[in-house]
């Protein structure tokens, strides 16, 4: 069975990103891709990281353990002022290849309106250099987030469509997770000459 970590990248303790991360976690379990024990959530609003990187902080030690155990990660990134929110950017100041190196990552943009694409393009352009997280070409954008993923059954056509697409993307993430296990095992990640990316 595969292990997944889902990062809720909002700095707000009761964020919509947290809601989306919990929904996706439950789908991973319901789709038979993982289990309660093998899925974890890193909620950066509920367990925040200081802005000056402190790898010995209790919050980072707890987050790092969940990430290290994961075969794949989901990064839920809310759009704030046309950017990825500061909490998720700060997460990538902490994260290294020890936690994320060559693991498949599914990006999920979140917007209360019709935005949500900016955090996807921003994170595809930055943040992975040193941690070597490998983003899937597939991603999700949850628009009008307050109106979807709230109830056991879809409440609207938009809700139904994002749920179907989420299942599709999670299934693909599971396939990458399985396929990249031997790739990761075959890569030497300890070479001191290439400790950071170019
Ligand atoms: C400071 C701030 C700026 C925001 N700017 C945008 C924006 O530029 N585009 C957008 O689509 N939504 C924007 N939003 C709304 C978010 O999409 C909304 O809060 C959504 O719930 C995701 O954030 P959350 O995970 O923190 O709840 C903004 C929200 C905040 C708090």
Short mmCIF file of C-alpha atoms and ligand atoms in Angstrom, two decimals:
data_model
loop_
_atom_site.label_atom_id
_atom_site.label_comp_id
_atom_site.label_asym_id
_atom_site.label_seq_id
_atom_site.Cartn_x
_atom_site.Cartn_y
_atom_site.Cartn_z
CA UNK A 1 0.00 0.00 0.00
CA UNK A 2 1.24 3.49 -0.86
CA UNK A 3 1.97 6.26 1.62
CA UNK A 4 0.87 9.82 0.85
CA UNK A 5 1.47 13.17 2.59
CA UNK A 6 -0.82 16.08 1.79
CA UNK A 7 0.40 19.61 2.47
CA UNK A 8 -2.27 22.25 3.16
CA UNK A 9 -0.38 25.37 2.13
CA UNK A 10 -2.45 28.15 3.70
CA UNK A 11 -1.32 30.10 6.76
CA UNK A 12 -4.89 30.20 8.06
CA UNK A 13 -5.82 27.65 10.72
CA UNK A 14 -9.29 26.95 9.28
CA UNK A 15 -8.44 27.24 5.62
CA UNK A 16 -10.22 26.00 2.55
CA UNK A 17 -6.89 24.47 1.54
CA UNK A 18 -7.08 22.33 4.69
CA UNK A 19 -10.59 21.26 3.67
CA UNK A 20 -9.37 20.30 0.20
CA UNK A 21 -6.42 18.35 1.64
CA UNK A 22 -8.72 16.40 3.98
CA UNK A 23 -11.13 15.66 1.11
CA UNK A 24 -8.29 14.36 -1.10
CA UNK A 25 -6.89 12.27 1.74
CA UNK A 26 -10.26 10.59 2.20
CA UNK A 27 -10.49 9.92 -1.55
CA UNK A 28 -7.06 8.24 -1.51
CA UNK A 29 -8.44 5.91 1.13
CA UNK A 30 -11.84 5.37 -0.55
CA UNK A 31 -10.19 4.69 -3.92
CA UNK A 32 -8.11 1.95 -2.30
CA UNK A 33 -4.83 3.72 -3.03
CA UNK A 34 -3.93 4.06 0.64
CA UNK A 35 -5.22 3.73 4.20
CA UNK A 36 -5.88 5.86 7.29
CA UNK A 37 -2.48 4.87 8.71
CA UNK A 38 -0.57 5.52 5.48
CA UNK A 39 -1.92 9.02 4.76
CA UNK A 40 -1.00 12.16 6.65
CA UNK A 41 -1.76 15.86 6.48
CA UNK A 42 0.76 18.64 7.01
CA UNK A 43 -1.47 21.65 7.71
CA UNK A 44 0.72 24.77 7.65
CA UNK A 45 -2.10 26.85 9.16
CA UNK A 46 -2.63 24.53 12.12
CA UNK A 47 1.04 23.65 12.69
CA UNK A 48 2.87 26.68 11.28
CA UNK A 49 6.57 26.95 10.49
CA UNK A 50 8.58 29.98 11.63
CA UNK A 51 9.66 32.16 8.73
CA UNK A 52 13.32 31.85 9.64
CA UNK A 53 14.08 28.19 8.81
CA UNK A 54 14.55 26.21 12.02
CA UNK A 55 15.04 22.54 11.08
CA UNK A 56 15.15 21.60 14.79
CA UNK A 57 11.69 23.03 15.53
CA UNK A 58 9.08 20.59 16.79
CA UNK A 59 6.76 21.56 13.93
CA UNK A 60 9.32 20.81 11.21
CA UNK A 61 10.46 17.55 12.85
CA UNK A 62 6.84 16.35 12.86
CA UNK A 63 6.23 17.48 9.27
CA UNK A 64 9.50 15.99 8.02
CA UNK A 65 8.65 12.56 9.46
CA UNK A 66 5.35 12.49 7.53
CA UNK A 67 7.05 13.62 4.31
CA UNK A 68 9.90 11.12 4.61
CA UNK A 69 7.41 8.27 4.98
CA UNK A 70 5.53 9.33 1.84
CA UNK A 71 5.83 7.75 -1.61
CA UNK A 72 4.06 10.77 -3.10
CA UNK A 73 2.90 14.19 -1.96
CA UNK A 74 0.02 16.51 -2.70
CA UNK A 75 0.73 20.24 -2.43
CA UNK A 76 -2.43 22.30 -1.94
CA UNK A 77 -1.54 25.91 -2.73
CA UNK A 78 -4.07 28.72 -2.24
CA UNK A 79 -3.90 31.82 -4.40
CA UNK A 80 -3.32 34.97 -2.40
CA UNK A 81 -2.89 38.23 -4.34
CA UNK A 82 -2.13 36.32 -7.50
CA UNK A 83 0.65 34.33 -5.82
CA UNK A 84 1.22 31.08 -3.98
CA UNK A 85 0.46 31.89 -0.31
CA UNK A 86 3.53 32.64 1.88
CA UNK A 87 3.07 29.51 4.03
CA UNK A 88 3.60 27.15 1.10
CA UNK A 89 6.58 29.13 -0.20
CA UNK A 90 8.09 29.05 3.30
CA UNK A 91 7.53 25.27 3.37
CA UNK A 92 9.93 24.97 0.44
CA UNK A 93 12.57 26.93 2.38
CA UNK A 94 12.54 24.02 4.87
CA UNK A 95 12.03 21.03 2.59
CA UNK A 96 15.05 19.20 1.21
CA UNK A 97 15.71 16.12 -0.87
CA UNK A 98 15.81 14.10 2.35
CA UNK A 99 12.03 14.55 2.54
CA UNK A 100 10.97 15.05 -1.08
CA UNK A 101 13.78 14.04 -3.45
CA UNK A 102 12.42 12.50 -6.68
CA UNK A 103 8.96 11.88 -5.23
CA UNK A 104 5.96 12.57 -7.43
CA UNK A 105 3.99 15.67 -6.46
CA UNK A 106 0.44 16.65 -7.38
CA UNK A 107 -0.16 20.41 -7.34
CA UNK A 108 -3.60 21.67 -6.35
CA UNK A 109 -4.41 25.36 -6.81
CA UNK A 110 -7.21 26.81 -4.68
CA UNK A 111 -9.32 29.92 -5.21
CA UNK A 112 -12.54 31.30 -3.76
CA UNK A 113 -13.19 32.75 -7.23
CA UNK A 114 -12.01 31.84 -10.70
CA UNK A 115 -8.27 32.11 -9.90
CA UNK A 116 -6.00 29.31 -8.75
CA UNK A 117 -3.67 29.04 -11.78
CA UNK A 118 -1.00 31.45 -10.48
CA UNK A 119 0.16 29.25 -7.56
CA UNK A 120 0.45 26.33 -9.99
CA UNK A 121 2.68 28.21 -12.42
CA UNK A 122 4.67 29.78 -9.57
CA UNK A 123 5.42 26.46 -7.92
CA UNK A 124 6.21 24.81 -11.24
CA UNK A 125 8.83 27.55 -11.74
CA UNK A 126 10.40 27.58 -8.27
CA UNK A 127 10.75 25.69 -5.05
CA UNK A 128 11.73 22.26 -6.39
CA UNK A 129 15.37 23.09 -7.20
CA UNK A 130 16.95 21.80 -4.00
CA UNK A 131 14.26 19.41 -2.76
CA UNK A 132 13.92 17.75 -6.20
CA UNK A 133 10.18 17.24 -5.93
CA UNK A 134 8.89 15.98 -9.29
CA UNK A 135 5.58 17.59 -10.21
CA UNK A 136 3.18 15.60 -12.34
CA UNK A 137 2.14 17.19 -15.65
CA UNK A 138 -1.40 16.73 -14.31
CA UNK A 139 -2.68 19.22 -11.71
CA UNK A 140 -5.93 20.33 -10.12
CA UNK A 141 -7.46 23.78 -9.71
CA UNK A 142 -10.30 24.00 -7.19
CA UNK A 143 -12.26 27.13 -8.13
CA UNK A 144 -15.14 28.57 -6.08
CA UNK A 145 -13.69 26.40 -3.33
CA UNK A 146 -16.22 27.41 -0.70
CA UNK A 147 -19.03 25.93 -2.86
CA UNK A 148 -17.50 22.50 -3.54
CA UNK A 149 -16.25 19.42 -1.63
CA UNK A 150 -18.41 20.24 1.39
CA UNK A 151 -20.85 17.33 1.50
CA UNK A 152 -20.71 13.54 1.01
CA UNK A 153 -22.46 13.89 -2.38
CA UNK A 154 -21.74 16.56 -5.01
CA UNK A 155 -24.06 19.56 -4.70
CA UNK A 156 -23.70 20.96 -8.23
CA UNK A 157 -22.31 20.19 -11.65
CA UNK A 158 -19.09 22.07 -10.79
CA UNK A 159 -18.78 20.02 -7.61
CA UNK A 160 -19.31 16.78 -9.54
CA UNK A 161 -16.74 17.74 -12.17
CA UNK A 162 -13.97 18.66 -9.72
CA UNK A 163 -14.59 15.44 -7.77
CA UNK A 164 -14.28 13.36 -10.93
CA UNK A 165 -11.11 15.17 -11.95
CA UNK A 166 -9.66 14.81 -8.45
CA UNK A 167 -10.17 11.03 -8.60
CA UNK A 168 -8.52 10.97 -12.04
CA UNK A 169 -5.49 12.97 -10.82
CA UNK A 170 -5.11 10.92 -7.61
CA UNK A 171 -5.17 7.70 -9.60
CA UNK A 172 -2.37 9.03 -11.81
CA UNK A 173 -0.42 10.14 -8.73
CA UNK A 174 -0.69 6.60 -7.37
CA UNK A 175 0.71 5.20 -10.62
CA UNK A 176 3.68 7.59 -10.51
CA UNK A 177 4.21 6.75 -6.82
CA UNK A 178 4.50 3.05 -7.63
CA UNK A 179 6.66 3.62 -10.72
CA UNK A 180 9.12 6.00 -9.05
CA UNK A 181 9.87 3.79 -6.02
CA UNK A 182 12.62 1.83 -7.85
CA UNK A 183 13.82 4.99 -9.60
CA UNK A 184 14.41 6.64 -6.21
CA UNK A 185 16.15 3.59 -4.85
CA UNK A 186 18.52 3.65 -7.86
CA UNK A 187 19.47 7.32 -7.54
CA UNK A 188 22.47 8.29 -5.40
CA UNK A 189 21.18 11.24 -3.41
CA UNK A 190 24.25 11.47 -1.16
CA UNK A 191 26.75 12.85 -3.70
CA UNK A 192 28.13 15.95 -1.89
CA UNK A 193 29.13 17.57 -5.20
CA UNK A 194 25.48 17.86 -6.17
CA UNK A 195 23.85 18.48 -2.80
CA UNK A 196 21.81 21.34 -4.27
CA UNK A 197 20.22 21.64 -7.68
CA UNK A 198 21.54 23.97 -10.39
C1 LIG B 1 -4.68 37.77 1.55
C2 LIG B 1 -5.56 37.06 0.56
C3 LIG B 1 -5.43 37.32 -0.79
C4 LIG B 1 -6.20 36.64 -1.74
N1 LIG B 1 -6.01 36.86 -3.07
C5 LIG B 1 -6.64 36.06 -3.99
C6 LIG B 1 -6.31 36.14 -5.38
O1 LIG B 1 -5.45 36.90 -5.81
N2 LIG B 1 -6.97 35.33 -6.24
C7 LIG B 1 -7.91 34.44 -5.80
O2 LIG B 1 -8.45 33.73 -6.64
N3 LIG B 1 -8.24 34.35 -4.50
C8 LIG B 1 -7.62 35.14 -3.58
N4 LIG B 1 -7.92 35.03 -2.24
C9 LIG B 1 -9.01 34.17 -1.83
C10 LIG B 1 -8.56 32.74 -1.62
O3 LIG B 1 -8.63 32.10 -2.86
C11 LIG B 1 -9.47 32.09 -0.59
O4 LIG B 1 -9.18 32.63 0.67
C12 LIG B 1 -9.44 30.60 -0.60
O5 LIG B 1 -10.28 30.19 0.42
C13 LIG B 1 -8.08 29.93 -0.44
O6 LIG B 1 -7.41 30.33 0.72
P1 LIG B 1 -7.37 29.49 2.10
O7 LIG B 1 -6.85 28.14 1.81
O8 LIG B 1 -6.46 30.31 2.95
O9 LIG B 1 -8.77 29.44 2.65
C14 LIG B 1 -7.16 35.71 -1.30
C15 LIG B 1 -7.29 35.45 0.08
C16 LIG B 1 -6.50 36.09 0.99
C17 LIG B 1 -6.62 35.75 2.46
#
